[in-house]
C-alpha cells in the first residue's frame, strides 16, 4: 500500500503518468480479486466496506427491477447482519415486501424454505455465508440451486446475493461454486485495511448504482477510488486464500479447545450456533444467569478482547436479533459471549483465557444481576 500513500498519489482517473501507475495498480488489484473469487475482473466493484457493498447490492438490484416493473418481493433470513436487514427495512418504505425466513435452533436456513418463499414478483434473494455472531455456516450453494430451479419453473431469473464478509481466510469463497450473482466482502475481515469493500456483481444482474457522480468503476460506483486501500485489499485477499486451509485447521483446533474446556471448568454454559457447521474461528457461549457485557468488561481488564451477543445503546439493553431468531431465551441471549480466534492466536493465549475465565464467572455470579 505504501507507494500509493506517498509518492504514487496519482488519481487513477486522470491522464498524467502518475495516474497511470495508480490505474495500473487498480487494474492489477481487480484482476487478482476476480481470479481469487472466480469471476471476471469487470464484475468486481471496489467501495468503502461490507456495509456499502451490501447496501449497493440489495438496493441496487431492487430499484433496478422496480424501475423495469419486475416486482417488489425480496427474500432474506432473520439472522442476517444489520447491513442486510436495515437495507431491507429501508426498501419496505419504498413498497418492497420482504420475507424474513426463520432459522432452526442452530441458526440454519432451510434451502427448501428459501425456494418455497419464491414468488412470481420476487426480485432478489440475499443470504449470508457465515453468521458473524454464532458462526453458523449457511447452505448458500444448496439455496441458490433450489432458488434457480424454482425460478426456472416460473420462467424467471432471480439474482442471488451473498454476504460473505465473515468467510475469506476461513472458508473457501468462489462465486461459481456458491452459485451467486452478487457477493459482498469487507477488507478488514481478512487482514486488509478498514474502509474498503468488494462487491462482485455479475454483468447479467440488473443494477442501479447507489452513488451518483463520476464514471468510476464502470459507472457502477461513483467516486475516486481508494487506491492504496484497494491494493492492500487484493494483497490481503491473496494471503487469506493462500493460508485458508492452514488457518482453518489452526483456528478450529483452538476453537474446539475453548468449546470443550469451558463447560468443564464453568457450570451452566451452553454453546450457541451449529456444533460442527460453523466458522472455524468462532465460539459463542452463553453463561446462564450472567450478562455477556459484564464478562466482556472483566476479560478486557485482563487484556482479552471478546464480544457479547448484545448491542448496548443509551443505557438500554438490546438482545441479539440472531439469538432471538434462533428461539433462544432472553437469559441465554443476555449471557452470550462471542470469542473469535485468528490465524495468529496462540495456544498460550487460549491457556490464559481458560485460566482466567472460571474465576471471572464465579466472581460475577456472586453479584446480583437484573436481566
Ligand atoms: N456483514 C457481516 C456478516 C459482518 O460481520 C459485517 C461486519 O462485521 C458487515 C456485514 C459489515 O461490514 P463493514 O463493517 O465492513 O461495513
Coordinates of C-alpha atoms and ligand atoms in Angstrom, one line a residue:
X1 CA 0.0 0.0 0.0
X2 CA 2.8 2.3 0.9
X3 CA 3.8 3.6 -2.6
X4 CA 0.2 4.8 -3.1
X5 CA 0.1 6.6 0.3
X6 CA 3.2 8.6 -0.6
X7 CA 4.9 9.5 -3.9
X8 CA 2.4 7.5 -6.0
X9 CA -0.6 9.7 -5.1
X10 CA -2.0 10.0 -8.7
X11 CA -5.7 9.9 -9.3
X12 CA -6.4 6.8 -11.3
X13 CA -9.0 8.7 -13.5
X14 CA -6.5 11.4 -14.6
X15 CA -4.4 11.5 -17.7
X16 CA -0.8 12.1 -16.4
X17 CA 1.8 9.4 -15.9
X18 CA 1.4 9.3 -12.1
X19 CA -2.3 8.5 -12.6
X20 CA -1.4 5.6 -15.0
X21 CA 0.6 4.0 -12.2
X22 CA -2.4 4.2 -10.0
X23 CA -4.8 2.9 -12.6
X24 CA -2.5 0.1 -13.4
X25 CA -2.3 -0.9 -9.8
X26 CA -6.1 -0.7 -9.6
X27 CA -6.4 -3.0 -12.7
X28 CA -4.0 -5.4 -11.2
X29 CA -5.9 -5.5 -7.9
X30 CA -9.1 -6.1 -9.7
X31 CA -7.6 -9.0 -11.7
X32 CA -6.2 -10.5 -8.5
X33 CA -9.5 -10.3 -6.6
X34 CA -11.5 -11.6 -9.6
X35 CA -9.2 -14.6 -10.1
X36 CA -9.5 -15.5 -6.4
X37 CA -13.3 -15.3 -6.4
X38 CA -13.6 -17.0 -9.8
X39 CA -15.2 -14.2 -11.8
X40 CA -14.3 -11.6 -14.5
X41 CA -12.3 -8.5 -13.5
X42 CA -15.1 -6.2 -14.8
X43 CA -17.5 -7.9 -12.3
X44 CA -15.6 -6.5 -9.4
X45 CA -16.5 -3.1 -7.9
X46 CA -14.4 -1.6 -5.1
X47 CA -16.1 0.6 -2.5
X48 CA -16.0 1.7 1.2
X49 CA -16.7 -1.6 3.0
X50 CA -19.0 -4.5 3.6
X51 CA -21.9 -2.2 4.6
X52 CA -21.7 -0.3 1.3
X53 CA -21.4 -3.5 -0.7
X54 CA -24.5 -4.9 0.9
X55 CA -26.5 -1.7 0.6
X56 CA -25.4 -1.3 -3.1
X57 CA -26.3 -5.0 -3.8
X58 CA -29.7 -5.0 -2.2
X59 CA -30.9 -1.5 -3.1
X60 CA -29.2 -1.5 -6.5
X61 CA -30.9 -4.7 -7.6
X62 CA -34.2 -3.9 -6.0
X63 CA -34.5 -0.4 -7.5
X64 CA -33.3 -1.6 -10.9
X65 CA -36.0 -4.2 -11.0
X66 CA -38.7 -1.9 -9.7
X67 CA -37.9 0.6 -12.5
X68 CA -38.2 -2.2 -15.0
X69 CA -41.5 -3.3 -13.5
X70 CA -40.1 -6.6 -12.4
X71 CA -41.7 -6.9 -9.0
X72 CA -41.0 -5.9 -5.4
X73 CA -40.5 -9.0 -3.3
X74 CA -37.2 -9.8 -1.6
X75 CA -36.2 -12.9 0.4
X76 CA -33.7 -12.9 3.2
X77 CA -33.2 -14.5 6.6
X78 CA -33.8 -13.3 10.1
X79 CA -30.2 -13.8 11.2
X80 CA -28.5 -11.5 8.6
X81 CA -26.2 -8.6 9.6
X82 CA -28.0 -5.3 10.1
X83 CA -26.5 -4.0 6.8
X84 CA -28.8 -6.5 5.1
X85 CA -31.8 -6.2 7.5
X86 CA -31.8 -2.4 7.6
X87 CA -31.4 -2.2 3.8
X88 CA -34.5 -4.4 3.5
X89 CA -36.4 -2.3 6.1
X90 CA -35.4 0.8 4.1
X91 CA -36.8 -0.8 0.9
X92 CA -40.1 -1.5 2.7
X93 CA -40.6 2.3 2.8
X94 CA -40.5 2.2 -1.0
X95 CA -43.2 -0.5 -1.3
X96 CA -41.0 -3.6 -1.3
X97 CA -42.2 -6.7 0.6
X98 CA -39.6 -8.7 2.5
X99 CA -39.8 -12.3 3.6
X100 CA -37.5 -12.8 6.6
X101 CA -37.0 -16.6 6.7
X102 CA -37.0 -18.4 10.0
X103 CA -33.9 -20.4 11.1
X104 CA -33.6 -23.5 13.3
X105 CA -32.2 -23.6 16.8
X106 CA -28.6 -23.7 15.4
X107 CA -29.3 -20.6 13.1
X108 CA -29.6 -22.6 9.9
X109 CA -31.8 -21.6 7.0
X110 CA -33.5 -24.4 5.1
X111 CA -32.7 -24.3 1.3
X112 CA -36.2 -25.7 0.6
X113 CA -37.8 -22.9 2.6
X114 CA -35.8 -20.4 0.6
X115 CA -37.1 -21.8 -2.7
X116 CA -40.6 -22.2 -1.3
X117 CA -40.7 -18.4 -0.5
X118 CA -40.0 -17.5 -4.2
X119 CA -43.0 -15.7 -5.8
X120 CA -43.6 -14.5 -9.3
X121 CA -42.7 -11.0 -8.1
X122 CA -39.5 -12.0 -6.3
X123 CA -36.6 -9.8 -7.4
X124 CA -33.8 -10.8 -5.1
X125 CA -32.6 -13.4 -2.6
X126 CA -29.9 -12.4 0.0
X127 CA -28.4 -15.0 2.3
X128 CA -25.2 -14.8 4.4
X129 CA -22.4 -17.4 4.0
X130 CA -21.4 -17.4 7.7
X131 CA -23.1 -15.7 10.6
X132 CA -21.0 -13.1 12.3
X133 CA -22.4 -13.8 15.8
X134 CA -22.8 -17.5 16.2
X135 CA -20.6 -18.7 13.3
X136 CA -23.2 -20.9 11.7
X137 CA -22.3 -21.6 8.0
X138 CA -25.4 -21.3 5.9
X139 CA -26.2 -23.6 2.9
X140 CA -25.8 -20.9 0.3
X141 CA -24.9 -23.2 -2.6
X142 CA -27.9 -25.5 -1.9
X143 CA -30.2 -22.5 -1.5
X144 CA -29.1 -20.8 -4.7
X145 CA -29.5 -24.0 -6.6
X146 CA -33.0 -24.5 -5.2
X147 CA -33.9 -20.9 -6.0
X148 CA -32.6 -21.2 -9.5
X149 CA -34.7 -24.4 -10.1
X150 CA -37.9 -22.7 -8.7
X151 CA -37.2 -19.5 -10.7
X152 CA -36.8 -21.6 -13.9
X153 CA -40.1 -23.3 -13.2
X154 CA -41.7 -19.8 -13.0
X155 CA -39.8 -18.6 -16.2
X156 CA -37.8 -16.1 -14.2
X157 CA -34.2 -15.3 -13.3
X158 CA -33.8 -14.2 -9.7
X159 CA -30.5 -12.6 -8.7
X160 CA -28.9 -14.1 -5.6
X161 CA -26.7 -12.0 -3.2
X162 CA -24.4 -13.4 -0.6
X163 CA -23.0 -11.5 2.4
X164 CA -19.7 -13.4 2.6
X165 CA -18.0 -10.9 4.9
X166 CA -17.1 -13.4 7.5
X167 CA -15.7 -16.1 5.2
X168 CA -12.4 -15.2 3.5
X169 CA -9.4 -16.7 5.2
X170 CA -11.5 -19.3 7.0
X171 CA -13.9 -20.8 4.4
X172 CA -13.5 -21.2 0.6
X173 CA -15.2 -18.4 -1.4
X174 CA -15.9 -18.9 -5.1
X175 CA -18.9 -17.3 -6.8
X176 CA -19.4 -20.2 -9.2
X177 CA -19.3 -22.8 -6.5
X178 CA -21.8 -20.7 -4.4
X179 CA -24.0 -20.1 -7.5
X180 CA -24.4 -16.4 -6.6
X181 CA -24.8 -13.3 -8.8
X182 CA -23.7 -10.8 -6.2
X183 CA -21.3 -11.2 -3.2
X184 CA -20.1 -8.7 -0.6
X185 CA -16.7 -8.7 1.2
X186 CA -15.1 -6.3 3.7
X187 CA -11.3 -6.0 3.5
X188 CA -10.5 -5.6 7.2
X189 CA -12.1 -9.0 7.9
X190 CA -9.4 -10.7 6.0
X191 CA -6.4 -8.7 7.2
X192 CA -6.8 -5.8 4.7
X193 CA -7.4 -2.1 5.6
X194 CA -10.5 -0.8 7.2
X195 CA -12.9 1.1 4.9
X196 CA -12.6 -1.0 1.7
X197 CA -15.2 -3.3 0.4
X198 CA -15.6 -5.6 -2.6
X199 CA -18.8 -6.2 -4.5
X200 CA -18.9 -8.9 -7.0
X201 CA -21.7 -8.0 -9.4
X202 CA -22.4 -10.4 -12.3
X203 CA -22.9 -8.4 -15.5
X204 CA -26.3 -10.1 -16.0
X205 CA -27.7 -8.8 -12.8
X206 CA -30.0 -5.7 -13.1
X207 CA -28.3 -2.9 -11.1
X208 CA -28.9 0.8 -10.4
X209 CA -25.8 2.4 -8.8
X210 CA -26.2 3.7 -5.2
X211 CA -23.8 6.5 -5.7
X212 CA -24.2 9.3 -8.3
X213 CA -21.2 11.2 -9.6
X214 CA -18.3 10.3 -11.8
X215 CA -17.9 7.3 -14.0
X216 CA -15.6 5.3 -11.8
X217 CA -15.9 1.5 -11.5
X218 CA -17.5 1.4 -15.0
X219 CA -20.3 3.7 -14.0
X220 CA -21.3 1.4 -11.1
X221 CA -19.7 3.3 -8.1
X222 CA -19.0 7.0 -8.5
X223 CA -16.2 8.5 -6.5
X224 CA -12.3 8.5 -6.7
X225 CA -11.1 5.0 -5.7
X226 CA -9.0 4.4 -2.5
X227 CA -6.0 3.1 -4.5
X228 CA -3.8 2.3 -1.5
X229 CA -6.7 0.6 0.3
X230 CA -7.7 -1.4 -2.8
X231 CA -4.1 -2.6 -3.4
X232 CA -3.9 -3.7 0.2
X233 CA -7.3 -5.5 -0.1
X234 CA -6.0 -7.5 -3.1
X235 CA -2.8 -8.4 -1.3
X236 CA -4.7 -9.4 1.9
X237 CA -7.2 -11.5 -0.1
X238 CA -4.3 -13.3 -1.8
X239 CA -2.7 -14.1 1.5
X240 CA -6.1 -15.1 3.1
X241 CA -6.8 -17.5 0.2
X242 CA -3.3 -18.9 0.2
X243 CA -3.4 -19.6 4.0
X244 CA -7.1 -20.6 4.3
X245 CA -6.7 -24.3 4.9
X246 CA -3.9 -23.9 7.4
X247 CA -5.7 -21.0 9.2
X248 CA -9.0 -23.0 9.3
X249 CA -7.2 -26.1 10.8
X250 CA -5.3 -24.0 13.4
X251 CA -8.3 -21.9 14.5
X252 CA -10.7 -24.9 14.5
X253 CA -8.3 -26.6 17.0
X254 CA -8.2 -23.5 19.2
X255 CA -11.9 -23.0 18.9
X256 CA -12.6 -26.6 19.9
X257 CA -10.2 -26.3 22.9
X258 CA -12.4 -23.4 24.2
X259 CA -15.7 -25.2 23.4
X260 CA -14.5 -28.4 25.2
X261 CA -12.7 -26.8 28.1
X262 CA -15.0 -24.0 29.3
X263 CA -18.0 -26.3 30.2
X264 CA -15.6 -28.5 32.2
X265 CA -14.5 -25.6 34.4
X266 CA -17.6 -23.4 34.4
X267 CA -21.2 -24.5 35.2
X268 CA -24.3 -23.6 33.2
X269 CA -22.6 -22.8 29.9
X270 CA -24.2 -23.7 26.5
X271 CA -22.8 -23.4 23.0
X272 CA -24.8 -21.2 20.6
X273 CA -24.8 -21.9 16.8
X274 CA -24.2 -25.1 14.9
X275 CA -21.9 -27.6 16.7
X276 CA -20.0 -28.5 13.6
X277 CA -21.2 -26.4 10.6
X278 CA -19.6 -23.3 12.0
X279 CA -16.8 -20.9 11.2
X280 CA -13.5 -22.4 12.4
X281 CA -12.6 -19.2 14.3
X282 CA -15.9 -18.6 16.1
X283 CA -17.0 -19.6 19.6
X284 CA -20.3 -18.3 21.0
X285 CA -21.2 -19.4 24.5
X286 CA -24.0 -18.4 26.9
X287 CA -23.2 -18.1 30.6
X288 CA -26.6 -18.5 32.1
X289 CA -27.5 -16.0 34.8
X290 CA -24.8 -13.6 33.6
X291 CA -24.7 -10.6 31.4
X292 CA -22.3 -11.0 28.4
X293 CA -21.3 -7.4 28.6
X294 CA -20.1 -7.8 32.2
X295 CA -17.9 -10.7 31.0
X296 CA -16.6 -8.6 28.1
X297 CA -15.6 -5.8 30.6
X298 CA -13.9 -8.2 33.0
X299 CA -12.0 -10.0 30.3
X300 CA -11.0 -6.7 28.8
X301 CA -9.4 -5.8 32.1
X302 CA -7.2 -8.9 31.6
X303 CA -6.3 -7.7 28.1
X304 CA -8.6 -10.2 26.4
X305 CA -10.8 -8.7 23.7
X306 CA -14.1 -10.5 23.1
X307 CA -17.7 -9.6 22.1
X308 CA -21.1 -10.1 23.6
X309 CA -24.3 -11.1 21.9
X310 CA -26.0 -7.8 22.5
X311 CA -25.9 -4.2 21.4
X312 CA -25.8 -1.6 24.2
X313 CA -27.2 1.8 23.4
X314 CA -28.3 4.8 25.6
X315 CA -28.4 2.6 28.7
X316 CA -30.9 0.2 27.4
X317 CA -30.0 -3.4 26.7
X318 CA -30.9 -4.9 23.3
X319 CA -30.8 -8.7 23.0
X320 CA -29.1 -10.1 19.8
X321 CA -31.6 -10.5 17.0
X322 CA -29.7 -13.5 15.9
X323 CA -30.0 -15.4 19.2
X324 CA -33.7 -14.5 19.5
X325 CA -34.4 -15.6 15.9
X326 CA -32.8 -19.0 16.8
X327 CA -35.5 -19.3 19.5
X328 CA -33.2 -18.8 22.5
X329 CA -34.4 -17.4 25.8
X330 CA -33.7 -13.9 26.9
X331 CA -31.5 -15.3 29.6
X332 CA -29.4 -17.2 27.1
X333 CA -29.2 -14.1 24.8
X334 CA -28.2 -11.9 27.8
X335 CA -25.4 -14.3 28.8
X336 CA -23.9 -14.7 25.3
X337 CA -20.1 -14.2 24.8
X338 CA -18.5 -14.3 21.4
X339 CA -14.9 -15.3 21.3
X340 CA -13.1 -15.1 17.9
X341 CA -9.7 -16.6 17.3
X342 CA -7.4 -15.8 14.4
X343 CA -4.6 -17.3 12.5
X344 CA -2.1 -15.6 14.7
X345 CA -3.8 -16.6 18.0
X346 CA -1.5 -18.9 20.1
X347 CA -2.1 -21.9 22.4
X348 CA -0.6 -19.8 25.2
X349 CA -3.3 -17.1 24.7
X350 CA -6.0 -19.7 24.8
X351 CA -4.4 -21.2 28.0
X352 CA -4.6 -17.7 29.5
X353 CA -8.3 -17.3 28.6
X354 CA -9.1 -20.7 30.0
X355 CA -7.3 -20.0 33.2
X356 CA -8.9 -16.6 34.0
X357 CA -12.4 -17.3 32.8
X358 CA -13.6 -19.6 35.7
X359 CA -12.6 -17.0 38.3
X360 CA -14.3 -14.1 36.5
X361 CA -17.5 -16.1 36.1
X362 CA -17.5 -17.2 39.7
X363 CA -16.9 -13.6 40.8
X364 CA -19.7 -12.2 38.6
X365 CA -22.2 -14.9 39.6
X366 CA -21.8 -13.7 43.2
X367 CA -23.1 -10.3 42.2
X368 CA -26.8 -9.6 41.7
X369 CA -27.9 -9.1 38.0
X370 CA -31.0 -7.5 36.6
X371 CA -31.9 -9.1 33.3
Ligands
LIG1 N1 -21.8 -8.5 7.2 C1 -21.3 -9.2 8.2 C2 -21.6 -10.6 8.3 C3 -20.4 -8.6 9.1 O1 -19.8 -9.3 10.0 C4 -20.1 -7.2 8.9 C5 -19.2 -6.6 9.9 O2 -18.9 -7.0 11.0 C6 -20.7 -6.5 7.9 C7 -21.5 -7.2 7.0 C8 -20.4 -5.0 7.7 O3 -19.0 -4.8 7.2 P1 -18.3 -3.4 7.4 O4 -18.2 -3.1 8.9 O5 -17.0 -3.5 6.8 O6 -19.1 -2.4 6.8

